[in-house]
Coordinates of C-alpha atoms and ligand atoms in Angstrom, one line a residue:
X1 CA 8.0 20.8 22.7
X2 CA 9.7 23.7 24.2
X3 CA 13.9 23.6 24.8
X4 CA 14.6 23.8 28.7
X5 CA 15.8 27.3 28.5
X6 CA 12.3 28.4 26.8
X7 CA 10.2 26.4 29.6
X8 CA 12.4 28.1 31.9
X9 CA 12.1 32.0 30.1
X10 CA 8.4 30.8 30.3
X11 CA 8.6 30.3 33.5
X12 CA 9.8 33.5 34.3
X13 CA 7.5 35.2 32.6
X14 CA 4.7 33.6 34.1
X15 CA 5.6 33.4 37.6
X16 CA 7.0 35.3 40.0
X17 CA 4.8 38.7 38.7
X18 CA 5.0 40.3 42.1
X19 CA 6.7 39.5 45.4
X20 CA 5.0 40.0 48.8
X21 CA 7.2 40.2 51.9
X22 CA 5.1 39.1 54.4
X23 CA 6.7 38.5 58.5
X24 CA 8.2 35.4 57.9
X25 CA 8.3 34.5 54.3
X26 CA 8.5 36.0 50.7
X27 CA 6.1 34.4 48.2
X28 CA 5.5 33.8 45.0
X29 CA 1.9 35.5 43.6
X30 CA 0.9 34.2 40.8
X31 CA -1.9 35.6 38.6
X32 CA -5.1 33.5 38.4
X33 CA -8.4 33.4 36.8
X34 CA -11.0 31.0 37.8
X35 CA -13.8 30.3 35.3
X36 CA -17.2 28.9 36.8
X37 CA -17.6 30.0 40.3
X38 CA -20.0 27.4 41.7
X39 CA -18.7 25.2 44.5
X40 CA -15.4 23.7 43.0
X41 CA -14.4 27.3 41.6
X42 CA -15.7 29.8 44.3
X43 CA -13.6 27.5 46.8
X44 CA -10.2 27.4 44.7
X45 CA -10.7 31.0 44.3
X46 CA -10.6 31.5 47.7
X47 CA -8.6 29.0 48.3
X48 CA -5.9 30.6 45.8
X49 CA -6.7 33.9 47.3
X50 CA -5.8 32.6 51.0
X51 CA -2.1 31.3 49.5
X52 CA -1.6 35.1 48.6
X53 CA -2.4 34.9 44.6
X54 CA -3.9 37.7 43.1
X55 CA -6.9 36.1 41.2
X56 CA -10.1 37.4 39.1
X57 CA -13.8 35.2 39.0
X58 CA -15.8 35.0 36.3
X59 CA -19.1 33.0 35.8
X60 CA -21.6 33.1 32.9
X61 CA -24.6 33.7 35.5
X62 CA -25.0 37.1 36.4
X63 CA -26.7 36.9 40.1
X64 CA -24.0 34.6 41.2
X65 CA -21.2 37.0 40.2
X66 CA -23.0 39.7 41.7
X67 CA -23.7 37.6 44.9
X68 CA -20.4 36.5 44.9
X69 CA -18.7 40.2 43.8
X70 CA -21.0 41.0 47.5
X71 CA -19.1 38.4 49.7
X72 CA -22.1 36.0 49.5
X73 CA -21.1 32.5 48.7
X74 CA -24.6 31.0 46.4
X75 CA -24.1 27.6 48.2
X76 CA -23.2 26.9 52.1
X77 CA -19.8 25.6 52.4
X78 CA -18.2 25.6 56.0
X79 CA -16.0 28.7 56.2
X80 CA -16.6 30.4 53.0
X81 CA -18.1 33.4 53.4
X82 CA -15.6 34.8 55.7
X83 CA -12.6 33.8 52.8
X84 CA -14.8 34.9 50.5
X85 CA -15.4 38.4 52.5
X86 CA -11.2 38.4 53.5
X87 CA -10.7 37.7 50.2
X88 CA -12.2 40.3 48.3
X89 CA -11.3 43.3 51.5
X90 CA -7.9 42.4 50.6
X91 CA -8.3 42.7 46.9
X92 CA -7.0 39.4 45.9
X93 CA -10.1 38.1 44.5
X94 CA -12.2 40.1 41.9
X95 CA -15.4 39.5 40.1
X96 CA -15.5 40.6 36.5
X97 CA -18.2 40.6 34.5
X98 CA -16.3 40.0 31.1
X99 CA -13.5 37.2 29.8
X100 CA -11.3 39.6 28.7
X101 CA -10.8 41.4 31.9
X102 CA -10.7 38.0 33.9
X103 CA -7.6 36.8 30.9
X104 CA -6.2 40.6 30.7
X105 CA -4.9 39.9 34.3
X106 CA -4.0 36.3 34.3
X107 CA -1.1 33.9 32.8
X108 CA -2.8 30.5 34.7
X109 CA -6.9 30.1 33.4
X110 CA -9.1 27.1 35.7
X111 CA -11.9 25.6 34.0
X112 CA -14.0 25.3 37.1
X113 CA -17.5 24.5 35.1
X114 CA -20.0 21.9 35.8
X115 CA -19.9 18.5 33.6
X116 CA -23.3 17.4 34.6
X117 CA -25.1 14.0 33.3
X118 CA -27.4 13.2 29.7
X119 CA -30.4 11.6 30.4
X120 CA -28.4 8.6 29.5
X121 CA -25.7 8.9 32.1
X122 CA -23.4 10.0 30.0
X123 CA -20.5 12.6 30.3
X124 CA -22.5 16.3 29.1
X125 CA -19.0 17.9 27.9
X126 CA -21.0 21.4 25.9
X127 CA -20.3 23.5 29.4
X128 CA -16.6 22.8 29.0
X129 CA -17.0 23.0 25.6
X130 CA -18.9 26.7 25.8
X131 CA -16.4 27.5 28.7
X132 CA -13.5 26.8 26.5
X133 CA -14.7 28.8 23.4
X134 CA -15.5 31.7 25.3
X135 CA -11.6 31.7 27.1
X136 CA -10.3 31.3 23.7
X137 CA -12.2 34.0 22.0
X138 CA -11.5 36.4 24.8
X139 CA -7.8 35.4 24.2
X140 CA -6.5 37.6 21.7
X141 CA -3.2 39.1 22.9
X142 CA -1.0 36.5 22.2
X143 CA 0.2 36.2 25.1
X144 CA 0.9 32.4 26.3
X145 CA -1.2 31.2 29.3
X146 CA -1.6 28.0 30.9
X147 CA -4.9 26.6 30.8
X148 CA -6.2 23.8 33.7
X149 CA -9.7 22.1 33.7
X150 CA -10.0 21.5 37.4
X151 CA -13.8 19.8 36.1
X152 CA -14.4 16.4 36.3
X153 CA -14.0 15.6 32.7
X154 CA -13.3 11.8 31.4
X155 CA -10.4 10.5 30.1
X156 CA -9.9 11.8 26.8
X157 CA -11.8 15.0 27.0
X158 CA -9.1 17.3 27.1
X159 CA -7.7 16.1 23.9
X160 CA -10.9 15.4 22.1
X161 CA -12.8 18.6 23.2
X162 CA -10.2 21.3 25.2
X163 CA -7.3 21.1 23.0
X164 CA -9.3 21.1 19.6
X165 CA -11.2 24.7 20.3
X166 CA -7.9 26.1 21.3
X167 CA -5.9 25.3 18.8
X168 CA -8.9 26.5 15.9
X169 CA -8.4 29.7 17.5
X170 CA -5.2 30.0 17.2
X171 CA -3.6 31.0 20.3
X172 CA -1.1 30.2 22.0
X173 CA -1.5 27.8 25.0
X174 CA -0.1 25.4 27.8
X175 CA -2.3 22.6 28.9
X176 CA -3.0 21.4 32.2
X177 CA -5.5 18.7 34.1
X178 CA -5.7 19.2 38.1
X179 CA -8.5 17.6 39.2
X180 CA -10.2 18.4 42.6
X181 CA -11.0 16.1 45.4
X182 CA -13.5 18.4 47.9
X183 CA -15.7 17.2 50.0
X184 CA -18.7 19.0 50.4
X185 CA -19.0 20.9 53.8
X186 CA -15.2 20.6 54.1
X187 CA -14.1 21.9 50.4
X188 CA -12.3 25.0 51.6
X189 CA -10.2 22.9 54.2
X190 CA -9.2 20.6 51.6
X191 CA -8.4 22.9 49.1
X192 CA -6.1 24.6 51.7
X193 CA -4.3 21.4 52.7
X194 CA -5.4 18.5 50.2
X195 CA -4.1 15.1 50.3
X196 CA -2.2 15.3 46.9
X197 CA -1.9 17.5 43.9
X198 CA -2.4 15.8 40.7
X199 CA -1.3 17.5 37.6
X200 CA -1.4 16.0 34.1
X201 CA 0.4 17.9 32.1
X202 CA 1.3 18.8 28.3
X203 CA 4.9 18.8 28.6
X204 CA 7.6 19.5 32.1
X205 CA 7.6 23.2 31.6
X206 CA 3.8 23.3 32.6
X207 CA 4.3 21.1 35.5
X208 CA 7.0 23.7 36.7
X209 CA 4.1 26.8 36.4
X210 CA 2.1 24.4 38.6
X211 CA 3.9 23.3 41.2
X212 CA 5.1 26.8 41.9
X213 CA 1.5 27.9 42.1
X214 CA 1.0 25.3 45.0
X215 CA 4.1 25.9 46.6
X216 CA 3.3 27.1 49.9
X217 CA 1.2 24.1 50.0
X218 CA 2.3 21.1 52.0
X219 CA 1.4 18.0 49.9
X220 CA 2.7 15.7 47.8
X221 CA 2.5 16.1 44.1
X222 CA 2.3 13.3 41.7
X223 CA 2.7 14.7 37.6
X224 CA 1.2 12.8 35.4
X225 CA 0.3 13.2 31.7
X226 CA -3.6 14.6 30.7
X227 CA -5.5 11.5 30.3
X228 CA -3.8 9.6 33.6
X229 CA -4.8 12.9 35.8
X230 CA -8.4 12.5 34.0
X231 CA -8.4 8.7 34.8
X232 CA -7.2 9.7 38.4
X233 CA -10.4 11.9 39.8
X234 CA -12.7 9.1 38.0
X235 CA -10.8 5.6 39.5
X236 CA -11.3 8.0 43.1
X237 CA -15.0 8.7 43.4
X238 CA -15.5 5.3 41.4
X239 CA -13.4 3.3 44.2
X240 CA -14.9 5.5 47.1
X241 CA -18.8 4.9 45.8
X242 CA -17.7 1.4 45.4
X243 CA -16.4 1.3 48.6
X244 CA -20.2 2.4 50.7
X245 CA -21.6 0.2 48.3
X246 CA -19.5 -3.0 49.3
X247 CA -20.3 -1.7 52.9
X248 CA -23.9 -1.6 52.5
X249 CA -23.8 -5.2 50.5
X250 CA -22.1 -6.3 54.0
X251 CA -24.5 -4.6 56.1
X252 CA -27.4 -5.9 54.8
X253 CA -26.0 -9.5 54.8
X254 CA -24.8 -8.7 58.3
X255 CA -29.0 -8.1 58.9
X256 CA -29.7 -12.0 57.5
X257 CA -26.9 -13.3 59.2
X258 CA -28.2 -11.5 62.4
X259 CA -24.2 -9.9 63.8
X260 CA -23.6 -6.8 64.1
X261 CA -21.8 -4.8 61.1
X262 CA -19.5 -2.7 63.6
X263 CA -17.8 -5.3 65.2
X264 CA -17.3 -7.1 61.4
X265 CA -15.7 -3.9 60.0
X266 CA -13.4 -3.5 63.2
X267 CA -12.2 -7.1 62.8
X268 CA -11.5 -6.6 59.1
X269 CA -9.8 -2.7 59.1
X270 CA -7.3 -4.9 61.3
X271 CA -6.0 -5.9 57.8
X272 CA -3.8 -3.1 56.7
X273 CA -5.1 -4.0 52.9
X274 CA -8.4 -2.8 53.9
X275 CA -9.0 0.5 56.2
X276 CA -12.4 1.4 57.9
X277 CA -12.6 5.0 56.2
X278 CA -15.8 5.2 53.6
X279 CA -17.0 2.0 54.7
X280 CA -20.0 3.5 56.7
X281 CA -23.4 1.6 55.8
X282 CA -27.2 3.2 55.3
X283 CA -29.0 4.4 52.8
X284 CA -26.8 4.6 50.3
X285 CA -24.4 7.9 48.7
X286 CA -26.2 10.7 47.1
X287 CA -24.2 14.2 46.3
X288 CA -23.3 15.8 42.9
X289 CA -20.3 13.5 42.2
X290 CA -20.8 9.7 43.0
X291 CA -23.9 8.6 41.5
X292 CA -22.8 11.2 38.1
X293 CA -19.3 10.5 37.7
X294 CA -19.6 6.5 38.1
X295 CA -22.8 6.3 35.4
X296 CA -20.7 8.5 33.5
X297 CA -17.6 5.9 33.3
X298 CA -20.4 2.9 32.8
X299 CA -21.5 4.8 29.6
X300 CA -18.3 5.4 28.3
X301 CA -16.9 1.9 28.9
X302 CA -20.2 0.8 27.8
X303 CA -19.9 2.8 24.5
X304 CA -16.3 2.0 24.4
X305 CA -17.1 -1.8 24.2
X306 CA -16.2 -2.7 27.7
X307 CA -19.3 -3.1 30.0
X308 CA -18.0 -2.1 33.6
X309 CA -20.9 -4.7 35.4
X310 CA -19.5 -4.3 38.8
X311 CA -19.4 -0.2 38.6
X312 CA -23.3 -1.3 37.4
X313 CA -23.8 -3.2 40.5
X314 CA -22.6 -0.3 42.7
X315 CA -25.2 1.8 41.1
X316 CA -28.1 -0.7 41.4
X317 CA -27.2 -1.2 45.0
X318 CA -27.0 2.2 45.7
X319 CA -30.3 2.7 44.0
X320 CA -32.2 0.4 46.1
X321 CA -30.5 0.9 49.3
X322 CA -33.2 3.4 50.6
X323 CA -35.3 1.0 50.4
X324 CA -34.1 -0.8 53.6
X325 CA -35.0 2.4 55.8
X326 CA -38.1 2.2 55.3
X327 CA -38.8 -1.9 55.4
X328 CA -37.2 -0.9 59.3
X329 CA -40.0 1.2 59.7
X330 CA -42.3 -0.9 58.5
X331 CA -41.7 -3.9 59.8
X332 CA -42.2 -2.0 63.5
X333 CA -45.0 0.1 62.2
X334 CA -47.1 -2.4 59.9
X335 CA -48.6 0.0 56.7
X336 CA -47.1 3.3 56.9
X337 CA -50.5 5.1 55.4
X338 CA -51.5 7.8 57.4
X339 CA -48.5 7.6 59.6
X340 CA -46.5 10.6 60.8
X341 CA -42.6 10.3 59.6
X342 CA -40.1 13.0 60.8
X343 CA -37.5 12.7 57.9
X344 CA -34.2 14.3 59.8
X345 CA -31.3 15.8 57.0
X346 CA -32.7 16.2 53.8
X347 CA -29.3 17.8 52.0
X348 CA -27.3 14.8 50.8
X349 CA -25.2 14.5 53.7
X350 CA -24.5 16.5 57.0
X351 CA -22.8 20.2 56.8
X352 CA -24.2 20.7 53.3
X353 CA -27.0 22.4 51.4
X354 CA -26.7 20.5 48.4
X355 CA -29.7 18.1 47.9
X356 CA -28.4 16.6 44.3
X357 CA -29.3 12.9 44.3
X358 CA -30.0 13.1 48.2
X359 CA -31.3 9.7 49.4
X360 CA -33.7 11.9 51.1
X361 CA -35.7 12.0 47.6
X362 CA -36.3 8.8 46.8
X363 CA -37.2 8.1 51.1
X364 CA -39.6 11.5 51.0
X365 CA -41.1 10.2 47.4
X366 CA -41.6 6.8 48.6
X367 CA -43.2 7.5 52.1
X368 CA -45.3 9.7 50.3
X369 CA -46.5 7.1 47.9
X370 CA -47.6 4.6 50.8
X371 CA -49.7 7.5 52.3
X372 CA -47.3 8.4 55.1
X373 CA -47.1 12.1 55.9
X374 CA -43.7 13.4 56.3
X375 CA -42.0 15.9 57.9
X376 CA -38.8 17.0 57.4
X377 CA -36.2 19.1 58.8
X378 CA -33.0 20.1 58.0
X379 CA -30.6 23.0 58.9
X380 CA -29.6 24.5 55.3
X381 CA -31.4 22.5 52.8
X382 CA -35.4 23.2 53.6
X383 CA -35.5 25.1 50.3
X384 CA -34.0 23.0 47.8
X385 CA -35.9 19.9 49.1
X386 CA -39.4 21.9 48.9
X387 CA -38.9 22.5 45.3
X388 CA -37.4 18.7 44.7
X389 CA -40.4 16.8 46.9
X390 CA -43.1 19.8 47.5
X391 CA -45.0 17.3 49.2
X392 CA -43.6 17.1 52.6
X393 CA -44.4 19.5 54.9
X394 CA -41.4 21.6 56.5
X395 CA -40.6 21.9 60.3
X396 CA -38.5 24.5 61.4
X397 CA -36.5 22.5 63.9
X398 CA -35.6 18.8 64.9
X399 CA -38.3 18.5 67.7
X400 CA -41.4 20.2 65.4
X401 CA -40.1 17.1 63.4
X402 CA -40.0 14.8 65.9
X403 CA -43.2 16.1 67.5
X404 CA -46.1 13.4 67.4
X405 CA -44.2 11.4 65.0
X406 CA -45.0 7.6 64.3
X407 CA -41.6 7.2 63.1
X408 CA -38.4 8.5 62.8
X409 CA -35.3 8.3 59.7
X410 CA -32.0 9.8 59.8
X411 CA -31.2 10.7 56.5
X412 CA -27.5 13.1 56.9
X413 CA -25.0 13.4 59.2
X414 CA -25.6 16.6 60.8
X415 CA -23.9 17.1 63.7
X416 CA -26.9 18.6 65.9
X417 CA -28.8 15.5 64.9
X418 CA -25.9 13.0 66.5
X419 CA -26.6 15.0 70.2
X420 CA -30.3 13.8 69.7
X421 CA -31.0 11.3 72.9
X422 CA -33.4 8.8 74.1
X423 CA -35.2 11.1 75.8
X424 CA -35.7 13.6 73.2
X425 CA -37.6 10.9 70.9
X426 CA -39.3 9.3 73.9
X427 CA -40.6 12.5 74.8
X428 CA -41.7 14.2 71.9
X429 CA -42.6 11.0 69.4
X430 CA -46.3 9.5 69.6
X431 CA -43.9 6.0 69.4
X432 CA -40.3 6.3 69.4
X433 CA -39.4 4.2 66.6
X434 CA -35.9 5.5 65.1
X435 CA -34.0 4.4 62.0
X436 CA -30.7 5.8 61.9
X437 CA -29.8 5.7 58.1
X438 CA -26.3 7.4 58.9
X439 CA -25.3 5.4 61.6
X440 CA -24.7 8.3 64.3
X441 CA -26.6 7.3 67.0
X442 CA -25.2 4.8 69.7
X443 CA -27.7 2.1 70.2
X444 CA -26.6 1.5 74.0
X445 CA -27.9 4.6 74.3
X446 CA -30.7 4.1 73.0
X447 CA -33.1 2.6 75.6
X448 CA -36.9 3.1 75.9
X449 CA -36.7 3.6 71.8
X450 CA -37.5 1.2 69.2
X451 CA -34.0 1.8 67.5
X452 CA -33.0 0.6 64.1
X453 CA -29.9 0.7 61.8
X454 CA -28.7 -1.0 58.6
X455 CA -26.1 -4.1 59.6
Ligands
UGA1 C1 -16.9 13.2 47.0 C2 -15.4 12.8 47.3 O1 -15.4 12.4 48.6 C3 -14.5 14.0 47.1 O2 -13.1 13.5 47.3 C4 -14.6 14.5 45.6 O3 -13.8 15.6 45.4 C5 -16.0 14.9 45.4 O4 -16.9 13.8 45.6 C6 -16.1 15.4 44.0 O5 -16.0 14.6 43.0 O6 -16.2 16.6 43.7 P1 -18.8 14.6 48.3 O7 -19.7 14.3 47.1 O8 -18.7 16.0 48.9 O9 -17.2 14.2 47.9 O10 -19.2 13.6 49.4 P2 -18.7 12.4 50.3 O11 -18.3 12.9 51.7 O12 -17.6 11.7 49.6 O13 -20.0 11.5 50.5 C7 -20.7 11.0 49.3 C8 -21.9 10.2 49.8 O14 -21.5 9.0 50.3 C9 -22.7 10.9 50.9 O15 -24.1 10.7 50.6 C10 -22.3 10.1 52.1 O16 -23.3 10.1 53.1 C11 -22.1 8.7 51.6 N1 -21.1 7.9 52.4 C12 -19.8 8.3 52.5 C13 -21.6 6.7 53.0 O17 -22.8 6.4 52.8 N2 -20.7 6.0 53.7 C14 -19.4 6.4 53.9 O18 -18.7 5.6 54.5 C15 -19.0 7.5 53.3

């Protein structure tokens, strides 16, 4: 542990490097580099960039630091590529192609890098691991930096996996865990104003380098140590995916019981111990976080000796859930072979082009196996579908979609999909049967079409 008076020369030395006096205020810059530049680090970056700090990119893949270096965000993400493009006129983001250059002009290093799932659902930790090695070999000069994994890694990992590399290489280091909570399609707003900043931290000093980073941002900041700030991101997406599950499990016993969902939810967010956000039913959550980070804690309590049965459940749930979209359609269409489907939002959700466990897989996959033929549409994701489920056929708008269609799902929450009317499925479906899977549709407005939604 570091005296007061070294975290504070620390301190100095790391932040303020330069002072920028803008019309109103003077701020702090700070020296960044962000290590993985896919979704979570491309936003930060800019995001970082936006706040006035002078950062450098890096990413192992060579065509997305080029794209990127270009002003061409790899992935769509509402207001990117203009940060992105302001970003890099203004030369306060740079792409570089080597670790060295990216650490030669930094005291603060993200860890931005995937932590994708074993076959066995399990936490894969060897891109951190990789990421870490490489930062660490690149950092030679002595000179002491702060290191943060903004990746979703599980409790313990920065200790077991981080820490370990860095310390064999001798160098010396600060260690910091600041996990991320982005939404897809709104990443770069919430990275601009999030809802809290989490640090878990190695010791005070390192909270200090931290907070000043985010200073000019208006949130409340809760420091923690390492393993609370892991536990933190994990107990989020867990209680969130948790939370669509339990509205589903209502939903669907709304169905037996025969009321409607809506009204149930509105009489129980009256209870201040329960609030209506994330308790939409449908066909379940999908994305590159909920379904991996919640099998992820099941392994490891599993292999821990603790088996987490209702995190299990939320899974199983979530993994059948689909299933009710299309026993809609079926039970207004009879056998679905040889039927026409229009399959509307094939990305995981609305505002996205992500299709990574999109609910539209298992629908298009199952549709396919009863013989339907389905179309589908969406506004960004066509081409990561096609390669996922090759098998149904692309439209190039909502109404080529909806055009002679037997039957109709709503897969994501695009917004052009929730100004679809009546009209527009009565006049361009060979039988306007509609199940809205995302619950953006009002069914009073629904008339003249066989309209159907979960709960
Ligand atoms: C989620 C979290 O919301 C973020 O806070 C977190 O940072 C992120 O994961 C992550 O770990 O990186 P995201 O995956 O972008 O963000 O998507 P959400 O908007 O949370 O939606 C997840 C899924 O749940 C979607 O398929 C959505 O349609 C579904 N959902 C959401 C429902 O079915 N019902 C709801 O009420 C809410």
């Amino acid at each position: 542990m570091c005296s007061p008076i070294q975290e504070l020369d620390e301190l100095r030395k790391n932040l303020p490097t330069t002072f920028i006096a803008g019309p109103r205020l003077r701020r702090n810059v700070a020296t960044v580099s962000i290590v993985g530049l896919g979704p979570v680090g491309l936003t930060t970056a800019v995001a970082f960039a936006t706040q006035g700090h002078q950062v450098t990119g890096i990413d192992i893949d060579e065509r997305r630091r080029s794209e990127v270096a270009r002003g061409e965000p790899p992935f769509y993400e509402k207001g990117l590529e203009g940060g992105l493009k302001r970003a890099l006129r203004q030369k306060r983001l740079k792409i570089v192609d080597r670790m060295e250059d990216a650490l030669r002009a930094s005291t603060i290093v993200f860890l931005c890098v995937g932590t994708p799932s074993k076959p066995d659902g399990s936490m894969d930790d060897g891109p951190l691991r990789d990421a870490t090695k490489s930062v660490a070999n690149a950092w030679r000069d002595g000179k002491a930096r702060t290191l943060v994994v903004k990746s979703t890694v599980l409790p313990g990992t920065v200790e077991s996996v981080v820490r370990p590399v860095l310390e064999a290489a001798g160098v010396p280091f600060r260690i910091a865990v600041n996990p991320e909570f982005l939404r897809e399609g709104r990443a770069l707003e919430d990275a601009l104003r999030p809802d809290r900043i989490v640090l878990g931290v190695d010791r005070p000093g390192t909270a200090r380098i931290l907070r000043a980073l985010y200073r000019s941002v208006r949130s409340p900041v809760l420091v923690t140590d390492v393993r609370t700030a892991e536990s933190v991101k994990y107990a989020t997406n867990a209680l969130l995916a948790s939370k669509v599950s339990l509205a589903n499990e209502l939903a669907n016993l709304c169905d037996y019981f025969g009321v409607e969902y809506d009204e149930v939810l509105r009489g129980v967010a009256l209870d201040p111990r329960i609030n209506a956000q994330f308790l939409v039913p449908g066909v379940g959550f999908g994305g590159s976080c909920f379904p991996k980070d919640v099998r992820a804690l099941v392994a490891a309590g599993t292999a821990n000796g603790y088996r987490p049965e209702l995190f299990e459940a939320v899974l199983a749930l979530n993994d059948r859930q689909y299933g009710r979209a299309i026993a809609l359609l079926e039970k207004e269409l009879g056998d679905l072979a040889g039927r026409r489907i229009a399959l509307l939002g094939l990305a995981f959700k609305g505002n996205t082009d992500d299709v990574r466990e999109s609910r539209a897989v298992p629908i298009a996959r199952d549709l396919v196996a009863r013989g339907a033929m389905v179309v589908g549409y969406d506004p960004a994701a066509m081409d990561g579908f096609s390669k996922l489920v090759p098998d149904v056929r692309r439209a190039k708008s909502v109404e080529e979609a909806l055009k002679g269609a037997d039957g109709c799902i709503l897969q994501a929450d695009w917004p052009a999909f929730s100004r679809l009317t009546a009209k527009d499925f009565v006049k361009l479906m060979a039988s306007p049967v509609v199940v809205d899977g995302r619950r953006i549709l009002d069914p009073k407005k629904m008339k003249g079409v066989r309209f159907h939604r979960i709960g």
